[in-house]
Amino acid sequence: MDSSAKSRDSHTAMTAYPHSHTARTALKAAGVVAAFGLFAFLAQGAFGRVPVQIDGRERLVGVGDSVAEIIAEQPITVRRGDLLSAADRRVIVAGGGTQVEVRVNGAEAKPEARVRPGDTLELIPGADTVEPTTEETRAIPVPTTIVGKGAVLTMAAPGSAGIERVVVGAVSGDVVASETVLPATPMVLRRVNGGGKKVVALTFDDGPWPGQTAKILDILETKGVPATFFTVGLRVKREPAVAKRIVAEGHAIGNHTYHHIDLTGATPDVLKNELVSENDMVRWMTGATPKWFRPPMGKIDGPAYKAIKAAGLKPVLWTVDPQDWRKGAEALTIMKSVVAAARPGSVILLHDGGGDRSQTVTALPWIIDELRKAGYEFVLLDDLPGAPKSRW
Ligand SMILES: [Zn+2]
């Protein structure tokens, strides 16, 4: 009994803390769970990722991320809708259509909604949207028609603006539909030919140019021929002595804008500035005021014509163009082209600037000699028959 008692005692001793054993196991298990929880917590804290289902695929997202954050972060291929032009359906704002819709666990979710681990997200692609339209009444600008074959430009009809009703895209400004209420009538510019007497006017554009303009002036001086130089303001500023010489030797100096720009479509401010600053530059450097104006590239429209007249200038194009500015133009060809095209009242276009004009310089004495042989006299533009009178 003793032994059994002992044994029992021992057993008793061994089983003295049965709950204690269970408690230890529980505690151990609890420790593991706690450790796992801590690990999971640390893992989340450290990596900050929890799994969610996005369109059927498990992806890891940031703990506590909002729907908007998840969409921004994920390599989402679901397309956003674009905003399209009401006129031609081209994309005017990429991503400007309806946005991608996100459903969380089947219900529409706001962008700021927080996502929990295990949530199921579904992405609905955005759709293209056509911009809204507005209706307005606006003026139809006065178109310009140029008629005739002469050099001097005059206005045969002022033209008038029309009225149209248009439907325009509110974002693109595209015209979707238009209806003419009152048609515009064109401004008619007539190229007047100062025919009759056997006279021609020589004109040189795009200078003053270092070296070349002086050579041309030397030839004109030797031959006793007057010419008109359509100068560019920024070149006059660089070659004031040559500009002075043009005026001092009895030639006319004309306005060819300050920067040699295409005037068609230019704003009123640009037009005015190009004309006035060139006139000012010529006046400061030479004391003379240009009376004639030649539009760069011969390009002119109604607003440019009005600005030229408002600046007190007389617009003139040309009737004879040997294309001496073209690469490879040869002196003999330039001369033959001028002589073949010359008529009483012709305005001959040549260039002293804008590039290498050595062929023009070579051709000039031949042109003068050949035209004289044919009975022509050289005059300034003012002395062409029918030339408009200047304001000053
Ligand atoms: Zn030019």
Coordinates of C-alpha atoms and ligand atoms in Angstrom, one line a residue:
M1 CA 0.0 0.0 0.0
D2 CA 2.9 2.1 0.9
S3 CA 4.4 1.7 -2.4
S4 CA 1.1 2.1 -4.0
A5 CA 0.4 5.0 -1.8
K6 CA 3.8 6.3 -2.7
S7 CA 3.2 5.5 -6.1
R8 CA -0.2 7.1 -5.8
D9 CA 1.5 9.8 -4.0
S10 CA 3.9 10.0 -6.7
H11 CA 1.1 9.7 -9.2
T12 CA -0.7 12.2 -7.1
A13 CA 2.4 14.3 -7.2
M14 CA 2.6 13.8 -10.9
T15 CA -1.0 14.7 -11.3
A16 CA -0.9 17.3 -8.7
Y17 CA -1.2 20.0 -11.3
P18 CA -3.2 18.5 -14.1
H19 CA -4.7 21.8 -14.9
S20 CA -1.3 23.3 -14.8
H21 CA -0.2 21.0 -17.6
T22 CA -3.3 21.9 -19.7
A23 CA -2.7 25.5 -18.8
R24 CA 0.9 25.3 -20.0
T25 CA -0.2 23.7 -23.3
A26 CA -2.9 26.3 -23.7
L27 CA -0.5 28.9 -22.8
K28 CA 1.9 27.5 -25.3
A29 CA -0.8 27.3 -27.9
A30 CA -1.9 30.8 -27.0
G31 CA 1.8 31.8 -27.3
V32 CA 2.0 30.3 -30.8
V33 CA -1.3 32.0 -31.8
A34 CA -0.1 35.2 -30.3
A35 CA 3.3 34.8 -31.9
F36 CA 1.6 34.0 -35.2
G37 CA -0.7 37.0 -34.7
L38 CA 2.2 39.1 -33.9
F39 CA 4.0 37.8 -36.9
A40 CA 1.0 38.4 -39.1
F41 CA 0.7 41.8 -37.5
L42 CA 4.4 42.5 -38.0
A43 CA 4.2 41.0 -41.5
Q44 CA 1.3 43.3 -42.3
G45 CA 3.0 46.1 -40.6
A46 CA 6.3 45.4 -42.3
F47 CA 5.0 44.6 -45.8
G48 CA 1.6 46.2 -45.4
R49 CA -0.1 43.7 -47.7
V50 CA -3.4 41.8 -47.4
P51 CA -5.0 39.6 -50.1
V52 CA -8.1 40.6 -51.9
Q53 CA -9.8 39.2 -55.1
I54 CA -9.6 41.6 -58.0
D55 CA -11.5 40.4 -61.1
G56 CA -11.0 36.8 -60.0
R57 CA -7.3 37.0 -59.2
E58 CA -5.8 37.3 -55.8
R59 CA -3.7 40.4 -55.4
L60 CA -2.0 41.9 -52.4
V61 CA -3.2 45.3 -51.4
G62 CA -2.1 47.8 -48.7
V63 CA -3.7 47.4 -45.3
G64 CA -6.5 49.9 -45.0
D65 CA -6.2 51.0 -48.6
S66 CA -9.2 52.7 -50.1
V67 CA -10.8 51.6 -53.4
A68 CA -9.2 54.6 -55.2
E69 CA -5.8 53.8 -53.8
I70 CA -6.0 50.2 -54.8
I71 CA -7.1 51.1 -58.4
A72 CA -4.3 53.7 -58.7
E73 CA -1.7 51.2 -57.4
Q74 CA -2.7 48.0 -59.2
P75 CA -1.5 47.3 -62.8
I76 CA -5.0 47.7 -63.9
T77 CA -5.7 47.1 -67.6
V78 CA -9.4 48.0 -67.4
R79 CA -9.7 51.0 -69.7
R80 CA -11.2 54.4 -68.7
G81 CA -13.6 55.9 -71.1
D82 CA -12.5 58.9 -73.3
L83 CA -14.2 62.1 -74.0
L84 CA -15.0 62.3 -77.8
S85 CA -15.6 65.3 -80.1
A86 CA -19.2 65.8 -81.0
A87 CA -18.1 66.6 -84.6
D88 CA -15.9 63.7 -85.6
R89 CA -15.8 61.4 -82.6
R90 CA -12.0 61.8 -82.2
V91 CA -10.6 61.6 -78.6
I92 CA -10.4 65.1 -77.2
V93 CA -9.7 64.2 -73.5
A94 CA -8.1 60.8 -73.0
G95 CA -9.7 59.3 -69.9
G96 CA -12.3 62.0 -69.9
G97 CA -15.3 59.7 -70.4
T98 CA -17.1 57.7 -67.6
Q99 CA -14.6 56.3 -65.1
V100 CA -13.9 52.7 -64.2
E101 CA -16.6 51.6 -61.7
V102 CA -15.5 49.4 -58.8
R103 CA -17.8 46.9 -57.1
V104 CA -16.8 45.5 -53.7
N105 CA -18.4 42.2 -52.8
G106 CA -21.0 42.9 -55.5
A107 CA -22.0 46.4 -54.4
E108 CA -21.0 49.7 -56.0
A109 CA -18.2 51.2 -53.8
K110 CA -17.2 54.8 -53.4
P111 CA -13.5 55.6 -54.1
E112 CA -12.9 56.4 -50.4
A113 CA -14.4 53.0 -49.2
R114 CA -11.8 51.0 -47.2
V115 CA -11.1 47.4 -48.4
R116 CA -10.8 44.6 -46.0
P117 CA -8.8 41.4 -46.4
G118 CA -10.7 38.8 -48.4
D119 CA -12.9 41.3 -50.1
T120 CA -13.8 40.7 -53.8
L121 CA -13.4 43.6 -56.1
E122 CA -14.8 43.8 -59.6
L123 CA -13.8 46.4 -62.1
I124 CA -16.3 47.7 -64.7
P125 CA -14.6 49.4 -67.7
G126 CA -15.4 53.1 -68.3
A127 CA -17.4 54.1 -71.5
D128 CA -16.6 56.8 -74.1
T129 CA -18.7 59.9 -73.7
V130 CA -19.5 62.5 -76.4
E131 CA -19.0 66.1 -75.3
P132 CA -22.1 68.3 -74.9
T133 CA -22.8 70.9 -77.6
T134 CA -23.9 74.5 -77.5
E135 CA -25.6 76.6 -80.1
E136 CA -24.4 80.1 -81.0
T137 CA -24.7 82.8 -83.6
R138 CA -21.5 84.2 -85.0
A139 CA -20.0 86.3 -87.7
I140 CA -18.7 84.7 -90.9
P141 CA -15.4 86.6 -91.6
V142 CA -15.0 88.5 -94.9
P143 CA -13.2 86.4 -97.4
T144 CA -10.7 87.9 -99.8
T145 CA -10.7 87.6 -103.6
I146 CA -7.8 88.9 -105.6
V147 CA -8.6 89.7 -109.3
G148 CA -6.5 91.1 -112.1
K149 CA -2.9 90.6 -113.2
G150 CA -1.3 93.9 -112.4
A151 CA 1.1 94.7 -109.5
V152 CA -0.5 97.5 -107.6
L153 CA -3.3 96.3 -105.3
T154 CA -6.4 98.4 -104.9
M155 CA -9.7 97.5 -103.2
A156 CA -12.6 97.1 -105.6
A157 CA -15.2 96.1 -103.0
P158 CA -15.0 96.2 -99.2
G159 CA -17.0 93.0 -98.6
S160 CA -19.1 92.3 -95.6
A161 CA -19.3 89.8 -92.8
G162 CA -22.0 87.2 -92.8
I163 CA -23.9 85.6 -90.0
E164 CA -24.1 81.9 -89.2
R165 CA -25.8 79.7 -86.6
V166 CA -23.5 77.0 -85.4
V167 CA -23.6 74.0 -83.1
V168 CA -20.2 73.6 -81.5
G169 CA -18.7 71.1 -79.1
A170 CA -18.5 72.6 -75.6
V171 CA -15.1 71.2 -75.0
S172 CA -13.4 71.0 -78.4
G173 CA -15.0 74.1 -80.0
D174 CA -15.5 71.9 -83.1
V175 CA -18.3 72.9 -85.4
V176 CA -20.8 70.1 -85.4
A177 CA -23.4 71.8 -87.7
S178 CA -23.7 75.2 -89.3
E179 CA -26.4 77.1 -91.0
T180 CA -25.8 80.4 -92.9
V181 CA -28.2 83.1 -91.9
L182 CA -26.6 85.8 -94.0
P183 CA -23.8 85.0 -96.4
A184 CA -20.5 87.0 -96.3
T185 CA -19.5 88.9 -99.4
P186 CA -15.8 89.0 -100.3
M187 CA -13.5 91.9 -100.2
V188 CA -12.2 92.2 -103.8
L189 CA -8.7 93.3 -104.2
R190 CA -7.8 94.2 -107.8
R191 CA -4.3 94.0 -109.1
V192 CA -4.1 97.1 -111.3
N193 CA -1.8 97.0 -114.3
G194 CA -0.2 100.4 -115.0
G195 CA 0.0 99.7 -118.7
G196 CA 0.4 102.2 -121.6
K197 CA 3.8 103.8 -121.5
K198 CA 6.8 101.6 -122.0
V199 CA 8.1 101.9 -118.5
V200 CA 9.0 99.2 -115.9
A201 CA 9.9 99.4 -112.2
L202 CA 12.7 97.3 -110.7
T203 CA 12.1 96.1 -107.1
F204 CA 14.5 94.3 -104.7
D205 CA 13.3 92.4 -101.7
D206 CA 14.6 91.1 -98.4
G207 CA 17.6 93.4 -97.8
P208 CA 19.7 95.3 -97.0
W209 CA 22.2 92.5 -97.2
P210 CA 25.9 92.8 -96.6
G211 CA 27.9 93.1 -99.8
Q212 CA 25.1 92.3 -102.2
T213 CA 22.9 95.4 -101.8
A214 CA 26.0 97.6 -102.3
K215 CA 26.9 95.8 -105.5
I216 CA 23.3 96.3 -106.8
L217 CA 23.5 100.0 -105.8
D218 CA 26.8 100.3 -107.7
I219 CA 25.2 98.9 -110.9
L220 CA 22.1 101.1 -110.6
E221 CA 24.4 104.1 -110.1
T222 CA 26.5 103.3 -113.1
K223 CA 23.5 102.7 -115.3
G224 CA 21.5 105.6 -113.9
V225 CA 18.5 103.4 -113.0
P226 CA 16.1 104.0 -110.0
A227 CA 14.7 101.1 -108.1
T228 CA 12.6 100.3 -105.0
F229 CA 14.0 98.3 -102.2
F230 CA 11.5 96.4 -100.0
T231 CA 13.5 96.2 -96.8
V232 CA 13.0 94.1 -93.7
G233 CA 13.2 96.0 -90.4
L234 CA 15.6 93.7 -88.6
R235 CA 18.0 93.9 -91.6
V236 CA 17.7 97.7 -91.7
K237 CA 18.8 97.7 -88.1
R238 CA 21.9 95.6 -88.9
E239 CA 22.8 97.5 -92.1
P240 CA 21.9 101.1 -91.4
A241 CA 24.6 102.5 -93.7
V242 CA 23.3 100.6 -96.7
A243 CA 19.8 101.6 -96.0
K244 CA 21.0 105.3 -95.8
R245 CA 22.8 104.8 -99.2
I246 CA 19.6 103.5 -100.8
V247 CA 17.8 106.7 -99.9
A248 CA 20.7 109.0 -100.6
E249 CA 21.1 107.7 -104.1
G250 CA 17.5 108.6 -105.1
H251 CA 16.0 105.1 -104.8
A252 CA 12.8 104.4 -102.9
I253 CA 12.7 102.3 -99.7
G254 CA 9.6 100.2 -99.2
N255 CA 8.2 98.3 -96.2
H256 CA 8.5 94.5 -96.3
T257 CA 7.5 94.0 -92.6
Y258 CA 9.9 93.9 -89.6
H259 CA 10.4 90.1 -89.4
H260 CA 9.4 88.9 -92.9
I261 CA 6.3 87.1 -91.7
D262 CA 3.2 85.7 -93.5
L263 CA 0.6 88.3 -92.7
T264 CA -2.5 86.2 -93.6
G265 CA -4.3 85.2 -90.5
A266 CA -2.1 87.5 -88.3
T267 CA -3.7 89.2 -85.3
P268 CA -4.4 93.0 -85.6
D269 CA -1.6 93.6 -83.0
V270 CA 0.9 91.6 -85.0
L271 CA -0.1 93.2 -88.3
K272 CA 0.2 96.7 -86.8
N273 CA 3.5 96.0 -85.1
E274 CA 5.1 94.5 -88.3
L275 CA 4.1 97.5 -90.4
V276 CA 4.7 100.3 -87.9
S277 CA 8.0 99.0 -86.4
E278 CA 9.5 98.6 -89.9
N279 CA 8.4 102.1 -90.9
D280 CA 9.9 103.5 -87.7
M281 CA 13.2 101.6 -88.2
V282 CA 13.5 103.0 -91.8
R283 CA 12.7 106.5 -90.6
W284 CA 15.2 106.3 -87.7
M285 CA 18.0 105.0 -89.9
T286 CA 17.4 106.9 -93.1
G287 CA 15.1 109.8 -92.4
A288 CA 12.8 108.5 -95.2
T289 CA 9.3 107.0 -94.7
P290 CA 8.2 104.0 -96.8
K291 CA 5.2 104.7 -99.0
W292 CA 4.9 101.3 -100.6
F293 CA 4.4 97.9 -99.0
R294 CA 5.0 94.4 -100.3
P295 CA 3.6 91.5 -98.3
P296 CA 6.2 88.8 -97.7
M297 CA 5.7 85.8 -100.1
G298 CA 3.0 88.0 -101.7
K299 CA 0.5 86.7 -99.2
I300 CA -2.3 89.1 -98.3
D301 CA -5.9 88.9 -97.1
G302 CA -8.6 91.5 -96.2
P303 CA -7.4 92.2 -92.7
A304 CA -3.8 92.6 -93.9
Y305 CA -4.9 94.9 -96.7
K306 CA -6.9 97.1 -94.2
A307 CA -3.9 97.3 -91.8
I308 CA -1.6 98.2 -94.7
K309 CA -3.9 101.1 -95.7
A310 CA -4.4 102.1 -92.1
A311 CA -0.6 102.4 -91.8
G312 CA -0.6 104.8 -94.8
L313 CA 1.1 102.3 -97.1
K314 CA 0.3 101.3 -100.7
P315 CA 0.3 97.6 -101.2
V316 CA 2.1 96.3 -104.3
L317 CA 2.9 92.8 -105.6
W318 CA 4.7 92.2 -108.9
T319 CA 4.0 91.1 -112.5
V320 CA 7.4 89.7 -113.4
D321 CA 9.0 87.0 -111.2
P322 CA 12.2 85.4 -112.6
Q323 CA 12.5 83.3 -109.4
D324 CA 16.0 84.6 -108.8
W325 CA 15.9 83.3 -105.2
R326 CA 15.7 79.7 -106.2
K327 CA 18.7 77.5 -105.6
G328 CA 20.5 77.0 -108.9
A329 CA 18.9 80.0 -110.6
E330 CA 21.4 81.2 -113.2
A331 CA 22.0 84.8 -114.3
L332 CA 21.3 84.2 -117.9
T333 CA 18.0 82.4 -117.2
I334 CA 17.0 85.2 -114.8
M335 CA 17.7 87.9 -117.5
K336 CA 15.9 86.0 -120.2
S337 CA 12.9 85.3 -118.0
V338 CA 12.6 89.1 -117.1
V339 CA 13.0 90.2 -120.7
A340 CA 10.4 87.7 -122.0
A341 CA 7.8 88.7 -119.4
A342 CA 8.3 92.5 -119.4
R343 CA 5.3 94.6 -120.6
P344 CA 4.5 98.3 -120.3
G345 CA 3.9 99.0 -116.6
S346 CA 5.6 95.8 -115.4
V347 CA 6.8 95.6 -111.8
I348 CA 9.9 93.3 -111.7
L349 CA 10.6 91.3 -108.6
L350 CA 14.3 90.6 -107.8
H351 CA 16.1 90.0 -104.5
D352 CA 19.1 91.7 -102.9
G353 CA 18.8 89.7 -99.6
G354 CA 17.6 86.5 -98.1
G355 CA 20.7 84.5 -99.3
D356 CA 23.3 84.3 -102.0
R357 CA 22.1 86.6 -104.8
S358 CA 25.3 86.7 -106.9
Q359 CA 23.4 85.5 -109.9
T360 CA 21.0 88.4 -109.6
V361 CA 23.9 90.8 -109.3
T362 CA 25.4 89.3 -112.5
A363 CA 22.0 89.4 -114.3
L364 CA 21.2 93.0 -113.4
P365 CA 23.3 94.9 -115.9
W366 CA 22.1 92.5 -118.7
I367 CA 18.4 93.0 -117.7
I368 CA 18.9 96.8 -117.8
D369 CA 20.7 96.7 -121.2
E370 CA 18.2 94.3 -122.8
L371 CA 15.1 96.2 -121.6
R372 CA 16.6 99.5 -122.7
K373 CA 17.3 98.0 -126.1
A374 CA 13.6 97.0 -126.2
G375 CA 12.6 100.6 -125.6
Y376 CA 11.8 100.5 -121.9
E377 CA 12.5 103.2 -119.4
F378 CA 13.0 102.5 -115.6
V379 CA 10.9 104.3 -113.1
L380 CA 10.0 104.3 -109.4
L381 CA 6.6 102.7 -108.4
D382 CA 5.2 106.2 -107.9
D383 CA 5.9 107.0 -111.6
L384 CA 4.1 104.0 -113.0
P385 CA 1.0 105.1 -115.0
G386 CA -2.1 104.7 -112.8
A387 CA -0.1 104.3 -109.6
P388 CA -2.1 105.5 -106.6
K389 CA -1.1 108.8 -105.0
S390 CA 0.6 108.7 -101.6
R391 CA -0.7 110.3 -98.5
W392 CA 2.6 112.2 -98.1
Ligands
ZN1 ZN 10.5 88.8 -99.1

